[in-house]
PDB file of C-alpha atoms in Angstrom:
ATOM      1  CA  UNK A 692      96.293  89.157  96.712  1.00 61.00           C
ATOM      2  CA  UNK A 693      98.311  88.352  99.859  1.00 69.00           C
ATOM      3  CA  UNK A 694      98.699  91.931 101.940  1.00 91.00           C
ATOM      4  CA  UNK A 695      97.392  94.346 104.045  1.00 94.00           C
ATOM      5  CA  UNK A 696      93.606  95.006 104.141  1.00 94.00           C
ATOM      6  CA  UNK A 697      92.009  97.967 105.616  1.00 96.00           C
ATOM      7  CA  UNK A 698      88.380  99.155 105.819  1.00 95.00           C
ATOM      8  CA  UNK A 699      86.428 101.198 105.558  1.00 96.00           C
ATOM      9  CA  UNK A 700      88.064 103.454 103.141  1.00 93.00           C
ATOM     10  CA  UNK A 701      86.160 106.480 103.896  1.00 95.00           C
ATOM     11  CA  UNK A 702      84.029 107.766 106.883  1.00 96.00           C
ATOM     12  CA  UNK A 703      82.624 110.348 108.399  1.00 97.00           C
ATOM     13  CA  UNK A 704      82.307 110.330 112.096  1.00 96.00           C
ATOM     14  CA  UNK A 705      80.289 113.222 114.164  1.00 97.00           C
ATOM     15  CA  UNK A 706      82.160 114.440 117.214  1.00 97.00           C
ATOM     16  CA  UNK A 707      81.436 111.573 120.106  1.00 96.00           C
ATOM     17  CA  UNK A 708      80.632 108.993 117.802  1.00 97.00           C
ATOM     18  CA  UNK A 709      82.842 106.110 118.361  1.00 96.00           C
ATOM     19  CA  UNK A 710      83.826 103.228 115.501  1.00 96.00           C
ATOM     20  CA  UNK A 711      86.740 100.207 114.868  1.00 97.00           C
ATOM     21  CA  UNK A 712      88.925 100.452 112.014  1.00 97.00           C
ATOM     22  CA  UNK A 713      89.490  97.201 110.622  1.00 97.00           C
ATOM     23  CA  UNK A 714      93.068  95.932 109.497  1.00 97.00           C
ATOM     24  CA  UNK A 715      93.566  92.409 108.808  1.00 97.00           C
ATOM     25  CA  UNK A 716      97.099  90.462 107.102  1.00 96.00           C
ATOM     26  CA  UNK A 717      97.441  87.500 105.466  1.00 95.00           C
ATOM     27  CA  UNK A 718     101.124  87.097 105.621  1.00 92.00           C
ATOM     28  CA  UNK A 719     100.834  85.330 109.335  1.00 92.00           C
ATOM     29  CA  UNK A 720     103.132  88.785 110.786  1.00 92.00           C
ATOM     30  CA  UNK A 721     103.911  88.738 113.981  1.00 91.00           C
ATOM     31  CA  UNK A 722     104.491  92.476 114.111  1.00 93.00           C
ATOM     32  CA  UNK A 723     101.093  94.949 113.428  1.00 94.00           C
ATOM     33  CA  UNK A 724     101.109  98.399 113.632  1.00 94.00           C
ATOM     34  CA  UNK A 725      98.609 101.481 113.575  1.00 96.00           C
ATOM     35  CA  UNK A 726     100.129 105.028 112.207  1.00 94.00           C
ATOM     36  CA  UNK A 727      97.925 108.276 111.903  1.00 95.00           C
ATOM     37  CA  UNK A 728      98.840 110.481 108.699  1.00 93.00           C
ATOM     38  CA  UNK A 729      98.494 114.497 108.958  1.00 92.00           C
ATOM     39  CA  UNK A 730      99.023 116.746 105.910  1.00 84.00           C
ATOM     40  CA  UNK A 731     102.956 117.409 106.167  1.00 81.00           C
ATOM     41  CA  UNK A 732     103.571 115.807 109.203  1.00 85.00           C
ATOM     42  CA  UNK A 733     104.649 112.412 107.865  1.00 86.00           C
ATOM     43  CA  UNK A 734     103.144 109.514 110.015  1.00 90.00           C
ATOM     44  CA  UNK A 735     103.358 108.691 113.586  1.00 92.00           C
ATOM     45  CA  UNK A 736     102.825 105.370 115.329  1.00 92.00           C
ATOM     46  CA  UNK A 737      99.869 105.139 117.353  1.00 94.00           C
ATOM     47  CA  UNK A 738      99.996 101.467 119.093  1.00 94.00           C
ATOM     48  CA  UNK A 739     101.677  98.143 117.949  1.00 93.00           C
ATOM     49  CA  UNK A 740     101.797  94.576 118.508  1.00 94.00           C
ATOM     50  CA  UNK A 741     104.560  91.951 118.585  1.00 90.00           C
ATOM     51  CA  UNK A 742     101.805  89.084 118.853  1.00 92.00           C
ATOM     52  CA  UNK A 743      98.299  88.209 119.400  1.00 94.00           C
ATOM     53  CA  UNK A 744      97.384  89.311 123.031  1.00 94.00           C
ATOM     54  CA  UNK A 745     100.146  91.785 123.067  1.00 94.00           C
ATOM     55  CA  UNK A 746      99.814  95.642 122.555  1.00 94.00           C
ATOM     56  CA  UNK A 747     101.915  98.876 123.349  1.00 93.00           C
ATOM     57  CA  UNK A 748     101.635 102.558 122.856  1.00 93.00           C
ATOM     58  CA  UNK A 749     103.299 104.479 120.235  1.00 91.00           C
ATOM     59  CA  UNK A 750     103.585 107.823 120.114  1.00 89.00           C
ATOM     60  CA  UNK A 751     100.622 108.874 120.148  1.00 93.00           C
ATOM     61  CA  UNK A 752      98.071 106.690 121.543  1.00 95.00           C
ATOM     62  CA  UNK A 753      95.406 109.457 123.359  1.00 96.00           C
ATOM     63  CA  UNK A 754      92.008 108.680 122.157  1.00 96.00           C
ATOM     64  CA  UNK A 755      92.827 105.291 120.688  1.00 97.00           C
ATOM     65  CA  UNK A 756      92.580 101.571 121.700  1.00 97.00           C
ATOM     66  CA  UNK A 757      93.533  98.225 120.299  1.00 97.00           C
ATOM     67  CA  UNK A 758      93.297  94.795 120.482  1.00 95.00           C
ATOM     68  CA  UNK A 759      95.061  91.620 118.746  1.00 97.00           C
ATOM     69  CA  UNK A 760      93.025  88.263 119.522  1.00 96.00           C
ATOM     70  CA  UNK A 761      94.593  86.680 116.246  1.00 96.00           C
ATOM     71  CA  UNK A 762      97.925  87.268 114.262  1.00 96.00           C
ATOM     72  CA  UNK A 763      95.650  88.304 111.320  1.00 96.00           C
ATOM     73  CA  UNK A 764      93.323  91.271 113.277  1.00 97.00           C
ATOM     74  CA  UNK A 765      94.862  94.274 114.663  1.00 98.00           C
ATOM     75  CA  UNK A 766      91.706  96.721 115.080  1.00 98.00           C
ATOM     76  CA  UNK A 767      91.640 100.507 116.149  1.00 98.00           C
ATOM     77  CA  UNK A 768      88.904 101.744 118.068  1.00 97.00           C
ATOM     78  CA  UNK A 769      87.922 105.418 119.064  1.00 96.00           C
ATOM     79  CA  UNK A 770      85.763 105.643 121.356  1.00 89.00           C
ATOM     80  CA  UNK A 771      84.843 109.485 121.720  1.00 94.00           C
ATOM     81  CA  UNK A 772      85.622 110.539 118.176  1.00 95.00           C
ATOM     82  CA  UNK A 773      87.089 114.429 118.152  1.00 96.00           C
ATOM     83  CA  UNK A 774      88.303 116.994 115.570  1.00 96.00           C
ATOM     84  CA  UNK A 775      91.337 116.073 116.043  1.00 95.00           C
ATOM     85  CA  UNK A 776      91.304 112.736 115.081  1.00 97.00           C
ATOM     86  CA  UNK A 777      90.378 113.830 111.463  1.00 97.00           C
ATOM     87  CA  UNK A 778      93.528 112.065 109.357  1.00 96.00           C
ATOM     88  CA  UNK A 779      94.510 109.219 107.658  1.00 95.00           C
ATOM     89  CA  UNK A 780      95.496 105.866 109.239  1.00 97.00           C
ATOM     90  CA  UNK A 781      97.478 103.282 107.930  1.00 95.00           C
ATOM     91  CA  UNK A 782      97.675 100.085 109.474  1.00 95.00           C
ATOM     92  CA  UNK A 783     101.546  97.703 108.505  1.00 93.00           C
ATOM     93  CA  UNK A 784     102.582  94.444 109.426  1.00 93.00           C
ATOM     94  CA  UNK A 785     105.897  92.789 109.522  1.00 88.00           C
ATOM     95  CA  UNK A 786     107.640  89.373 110.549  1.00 83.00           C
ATOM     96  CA  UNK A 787     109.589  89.312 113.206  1.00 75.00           C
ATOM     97  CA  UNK A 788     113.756  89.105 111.681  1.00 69.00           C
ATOM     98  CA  UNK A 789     112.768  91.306 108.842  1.00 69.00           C
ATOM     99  CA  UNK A 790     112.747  94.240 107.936  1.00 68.00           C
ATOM    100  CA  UNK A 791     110.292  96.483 106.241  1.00 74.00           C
ATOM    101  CA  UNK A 792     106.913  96.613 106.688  1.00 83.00           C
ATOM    102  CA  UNK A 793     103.624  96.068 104.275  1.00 88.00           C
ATOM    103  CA  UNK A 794     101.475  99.203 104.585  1.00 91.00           C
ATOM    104  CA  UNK A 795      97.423  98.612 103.934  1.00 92.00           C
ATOM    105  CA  UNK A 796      95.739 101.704 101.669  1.00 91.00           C
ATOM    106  CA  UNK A 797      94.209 103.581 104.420  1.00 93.00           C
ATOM    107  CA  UNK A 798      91.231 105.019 106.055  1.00 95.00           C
ATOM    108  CA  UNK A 799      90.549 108.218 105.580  1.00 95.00           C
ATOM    109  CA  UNK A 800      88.399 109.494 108.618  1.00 96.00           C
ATOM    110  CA  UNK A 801      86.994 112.922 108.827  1.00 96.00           C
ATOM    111  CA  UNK A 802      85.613 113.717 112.538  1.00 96.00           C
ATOM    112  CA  UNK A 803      82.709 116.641 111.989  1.00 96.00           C
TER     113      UNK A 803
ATOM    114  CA  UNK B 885     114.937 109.572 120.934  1.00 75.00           C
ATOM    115  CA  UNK B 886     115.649 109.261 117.140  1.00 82.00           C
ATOM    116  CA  UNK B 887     114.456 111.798 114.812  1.00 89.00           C
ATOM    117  CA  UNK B 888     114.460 111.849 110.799  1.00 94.00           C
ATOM    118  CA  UNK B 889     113.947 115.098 108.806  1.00 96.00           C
ATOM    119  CA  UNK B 890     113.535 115.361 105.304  1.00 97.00           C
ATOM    120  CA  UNK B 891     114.436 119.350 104.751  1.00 96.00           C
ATOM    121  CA  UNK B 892     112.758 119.766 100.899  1.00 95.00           C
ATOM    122  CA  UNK B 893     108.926 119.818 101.336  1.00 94.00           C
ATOM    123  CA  UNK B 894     108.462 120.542  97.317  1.00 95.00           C
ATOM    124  CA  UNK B 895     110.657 119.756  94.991  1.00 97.00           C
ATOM    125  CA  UNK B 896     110.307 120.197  90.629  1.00 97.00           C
ATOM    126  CA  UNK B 897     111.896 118.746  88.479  1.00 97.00           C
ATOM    127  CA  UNK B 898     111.735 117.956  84.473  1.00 97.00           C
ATOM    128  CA  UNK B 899     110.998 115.067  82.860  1.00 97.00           C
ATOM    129  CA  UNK B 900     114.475 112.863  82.386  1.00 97.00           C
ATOM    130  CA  UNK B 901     116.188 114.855  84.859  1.00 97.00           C
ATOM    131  CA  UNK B 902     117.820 113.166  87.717  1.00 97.00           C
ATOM    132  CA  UNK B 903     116.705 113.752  90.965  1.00 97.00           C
ATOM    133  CA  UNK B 904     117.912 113.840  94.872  1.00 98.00           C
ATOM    134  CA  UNK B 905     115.892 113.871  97.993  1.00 98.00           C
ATOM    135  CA  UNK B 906     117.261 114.521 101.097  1.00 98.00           C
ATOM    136  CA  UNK B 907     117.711 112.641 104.489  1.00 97.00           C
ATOM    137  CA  UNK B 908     119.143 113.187 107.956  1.00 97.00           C
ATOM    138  CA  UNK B 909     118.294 110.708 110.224  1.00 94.00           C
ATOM    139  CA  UNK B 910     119.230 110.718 114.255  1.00 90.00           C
ATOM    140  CA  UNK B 911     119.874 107.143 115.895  1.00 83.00           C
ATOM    141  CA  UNK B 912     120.988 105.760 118.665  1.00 75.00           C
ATOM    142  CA  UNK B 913     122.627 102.371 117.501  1.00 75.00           C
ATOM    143  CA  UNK B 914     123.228 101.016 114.037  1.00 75.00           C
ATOM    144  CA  UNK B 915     120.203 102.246 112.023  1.00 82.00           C
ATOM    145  CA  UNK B 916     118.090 100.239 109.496  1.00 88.00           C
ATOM    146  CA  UNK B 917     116.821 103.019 106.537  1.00 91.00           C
ATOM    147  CA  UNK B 918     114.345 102.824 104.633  1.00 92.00           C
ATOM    148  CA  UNK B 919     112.493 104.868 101.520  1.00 95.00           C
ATOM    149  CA  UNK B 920     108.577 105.016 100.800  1.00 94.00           C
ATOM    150  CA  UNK B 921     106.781 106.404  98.322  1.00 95.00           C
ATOM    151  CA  UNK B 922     103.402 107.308  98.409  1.00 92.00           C
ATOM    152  CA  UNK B 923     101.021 107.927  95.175  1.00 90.00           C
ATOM    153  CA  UNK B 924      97.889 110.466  95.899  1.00 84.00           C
ATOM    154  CA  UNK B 925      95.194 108.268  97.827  1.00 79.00           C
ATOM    155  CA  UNK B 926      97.161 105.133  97.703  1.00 82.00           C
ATOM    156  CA  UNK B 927      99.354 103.097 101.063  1.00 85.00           C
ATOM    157  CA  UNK B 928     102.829 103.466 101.111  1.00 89.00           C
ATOM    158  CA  UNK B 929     104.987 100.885  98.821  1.00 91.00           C
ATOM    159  CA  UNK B 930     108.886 100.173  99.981  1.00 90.00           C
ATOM    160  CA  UNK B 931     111.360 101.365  97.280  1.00 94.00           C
ATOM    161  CA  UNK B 932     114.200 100.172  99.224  1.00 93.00           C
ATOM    162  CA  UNK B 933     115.913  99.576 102.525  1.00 90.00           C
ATOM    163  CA  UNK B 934     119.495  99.472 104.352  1.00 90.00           C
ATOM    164  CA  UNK B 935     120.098  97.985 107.160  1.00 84.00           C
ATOM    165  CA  UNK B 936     123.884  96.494 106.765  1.00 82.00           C
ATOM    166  CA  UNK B 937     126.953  95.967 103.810  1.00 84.00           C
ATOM    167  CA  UNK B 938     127.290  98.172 100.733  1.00 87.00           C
ATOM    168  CA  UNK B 939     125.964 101.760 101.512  1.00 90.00           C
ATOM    169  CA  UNK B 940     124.461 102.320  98.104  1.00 95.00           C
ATOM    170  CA  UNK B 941     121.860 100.322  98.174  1.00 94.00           C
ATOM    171  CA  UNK B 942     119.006  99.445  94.719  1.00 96.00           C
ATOM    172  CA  UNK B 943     115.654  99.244  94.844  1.00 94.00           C
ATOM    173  CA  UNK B 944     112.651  99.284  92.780  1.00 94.00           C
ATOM    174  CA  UNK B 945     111.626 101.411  90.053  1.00 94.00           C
ATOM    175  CA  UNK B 946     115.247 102.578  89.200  1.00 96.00           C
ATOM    176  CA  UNK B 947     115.969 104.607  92.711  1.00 97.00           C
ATOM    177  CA  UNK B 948     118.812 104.112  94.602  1.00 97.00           C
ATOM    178  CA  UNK B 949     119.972 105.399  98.001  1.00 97.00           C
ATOM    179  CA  UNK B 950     123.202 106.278  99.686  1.00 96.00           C
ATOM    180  CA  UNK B 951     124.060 105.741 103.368  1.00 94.00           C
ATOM    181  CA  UNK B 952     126.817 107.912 104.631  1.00 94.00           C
ATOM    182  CA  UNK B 953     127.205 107.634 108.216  1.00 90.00           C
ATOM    183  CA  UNK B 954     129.468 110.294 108.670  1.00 91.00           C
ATOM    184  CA  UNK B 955     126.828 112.466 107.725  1.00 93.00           C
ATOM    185  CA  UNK B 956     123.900 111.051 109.141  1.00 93.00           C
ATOM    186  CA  UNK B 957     122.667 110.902 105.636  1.00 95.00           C
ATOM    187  CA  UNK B 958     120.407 108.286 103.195  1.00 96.00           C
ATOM    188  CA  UNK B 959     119.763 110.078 100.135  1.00 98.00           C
ATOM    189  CA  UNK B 960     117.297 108.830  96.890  1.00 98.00           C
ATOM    190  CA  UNK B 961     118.884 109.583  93.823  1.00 98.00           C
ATOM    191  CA  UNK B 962     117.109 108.608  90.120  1.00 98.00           C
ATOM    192  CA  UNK B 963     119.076 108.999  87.244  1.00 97.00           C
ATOM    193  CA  UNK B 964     115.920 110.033  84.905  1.00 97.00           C
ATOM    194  CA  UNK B 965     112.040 110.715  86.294  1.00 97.00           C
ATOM    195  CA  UNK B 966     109.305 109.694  84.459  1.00 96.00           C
ATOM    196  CA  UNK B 967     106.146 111.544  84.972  1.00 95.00           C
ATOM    197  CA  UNK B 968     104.883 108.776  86.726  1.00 94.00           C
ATOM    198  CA  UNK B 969     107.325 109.349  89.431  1.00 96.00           C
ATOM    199  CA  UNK B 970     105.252 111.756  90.567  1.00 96.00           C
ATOM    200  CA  UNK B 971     104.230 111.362  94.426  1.00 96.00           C
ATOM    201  CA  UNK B 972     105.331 111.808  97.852  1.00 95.00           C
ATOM    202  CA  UNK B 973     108.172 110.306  99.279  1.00 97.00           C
ATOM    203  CA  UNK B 974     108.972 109.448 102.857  1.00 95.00           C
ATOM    204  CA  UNK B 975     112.287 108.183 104.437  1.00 95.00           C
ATOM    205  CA  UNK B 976     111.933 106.442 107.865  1.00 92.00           C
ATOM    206  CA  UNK B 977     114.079 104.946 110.449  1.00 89.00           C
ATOM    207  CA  UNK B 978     113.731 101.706 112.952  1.00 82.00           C
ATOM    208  CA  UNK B 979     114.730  98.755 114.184  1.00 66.00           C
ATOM    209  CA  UNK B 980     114.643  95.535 111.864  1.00 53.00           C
ATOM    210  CA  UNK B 981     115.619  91.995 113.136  1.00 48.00           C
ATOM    211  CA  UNK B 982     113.819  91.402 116.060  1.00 47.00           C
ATOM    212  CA  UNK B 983     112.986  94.761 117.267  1.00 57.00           C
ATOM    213  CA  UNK B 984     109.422  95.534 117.157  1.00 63.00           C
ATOM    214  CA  UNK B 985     109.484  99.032 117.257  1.00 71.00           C
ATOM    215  CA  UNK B 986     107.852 101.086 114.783  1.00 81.00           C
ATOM    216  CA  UNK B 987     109.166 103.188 112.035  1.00 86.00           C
ATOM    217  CA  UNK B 988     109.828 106.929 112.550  1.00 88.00           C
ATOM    218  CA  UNK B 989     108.875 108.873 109.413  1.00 91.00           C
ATOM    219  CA  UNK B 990     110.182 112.132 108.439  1.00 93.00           C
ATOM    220  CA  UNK B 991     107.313 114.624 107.076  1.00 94.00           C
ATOM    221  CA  UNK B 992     107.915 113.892 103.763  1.00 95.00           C
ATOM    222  CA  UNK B 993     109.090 115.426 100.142  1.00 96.00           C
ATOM    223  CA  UNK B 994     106.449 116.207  97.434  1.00 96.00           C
ATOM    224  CA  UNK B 995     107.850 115.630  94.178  1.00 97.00           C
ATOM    225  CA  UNK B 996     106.088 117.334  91.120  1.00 97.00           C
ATOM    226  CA  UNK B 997     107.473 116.503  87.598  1.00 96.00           C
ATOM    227  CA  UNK B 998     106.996 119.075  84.605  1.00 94.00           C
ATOM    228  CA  UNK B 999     106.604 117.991  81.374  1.00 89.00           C
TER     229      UNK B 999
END
């Protein structure tokens, strides 16, 4: 089915490790985006994308890089993993001149 | 900088009773409103957007939502839940067309149905 796709589902990271969550769309978006999910704190945008080659910071970006080297890929890397990074990200896309987004399932990432 | 709050955290309700969840939302320009809901361990799946013409706007599911702009308000009503209604919901606001800015999420209502 066309959509969002996100993997892993699960990991556990140890404190330094580093690792790339994977999103990938099939709906040729233009617009990707990376949110972080923390019990009762809703979701906050971490970096986006408006096109391949093109990236900017959300709200909160510390910790986290991305790329975009196709419309389909939008991956999240952490470098130094941390505590604090323990959550659940959600990767969306969207086309340009709509509005709404497609959310994938999620990663759930637990930093020990 | 715009801002969305959600004031219920938990809310109960019974089987085939109707149901409201609350939204304030703070914005700049014209606002474009939308409603998630979220099942335990699933993604987030659109129940319905508004971005422009009639404010009570349909979406799936049976939920509707209201946008009053005098009160800074979008609020979910449902006639009659269903058990399987059961979930958390999230209103958000952003820019549609050809803004490319995220959504902003407010922290979200848990809705628990009793039988």
């Amino acid at each position: 089915n066309a959509g969002v796709t996100q993997t892993p589902k699960f990991r556990i990271l140890k404190i330094g490790q580093s690792m790339t969550l994977q999103c990938a769309q099939d709906m040729n978006h233009n617009y990707m985006y990376w949110y972080r999910q923390d019990p009762g704190m809703g979701l906050k945008l971490i970096y986006y994308s408006v096109g391949a080659g093109i990236t900017d910071k959300g709200e909160v970006p510390n910790g986290y890089n991305v790329s975009r080297s196709t419309t389909e890929d939008f991956p999240l890397r952490l470098e130094l993993a941390a505590p604090s990074q323990t959550s659940v990200y959600f990767c969306a896309s969207r086309d340009r001149g709509r509005v709404g987004a497609f959310f994938g399932q999620g990663t759930r990432l637990t930093v020990v | 900088a715009q801002s969305v709050t959600q004031p219920d955290i938990h809310i109960t309700v019974s089987e085939g009773a109707s149901l409201e969840l609350r939204c304030n939302y703070s914005y700049g320009a014209t606002p474009y409103l939308f409603w998630y809901v979220q099942s335990p361990g699933q993604g987030l799946q659109l129940l319905l957007k508004y971005f422009s013409g009639d404010t009570l706007v349909q979406g799936i599911k049976g939920f509707e939502a209201e946008f009053k702009r005098s009160q800074s308000s979008f609020n979910l009503r449902k006639p009659s839940v269903h058990w399987s209604d059961a979930a958390e919901y999230f209103c958000a606001v952003g820019a549609g067309g050809g803004g490319a800015d995220g959504l902003t999420f407010g922290k979200g209502t848990h809705l628990i149905i009793q039988p």
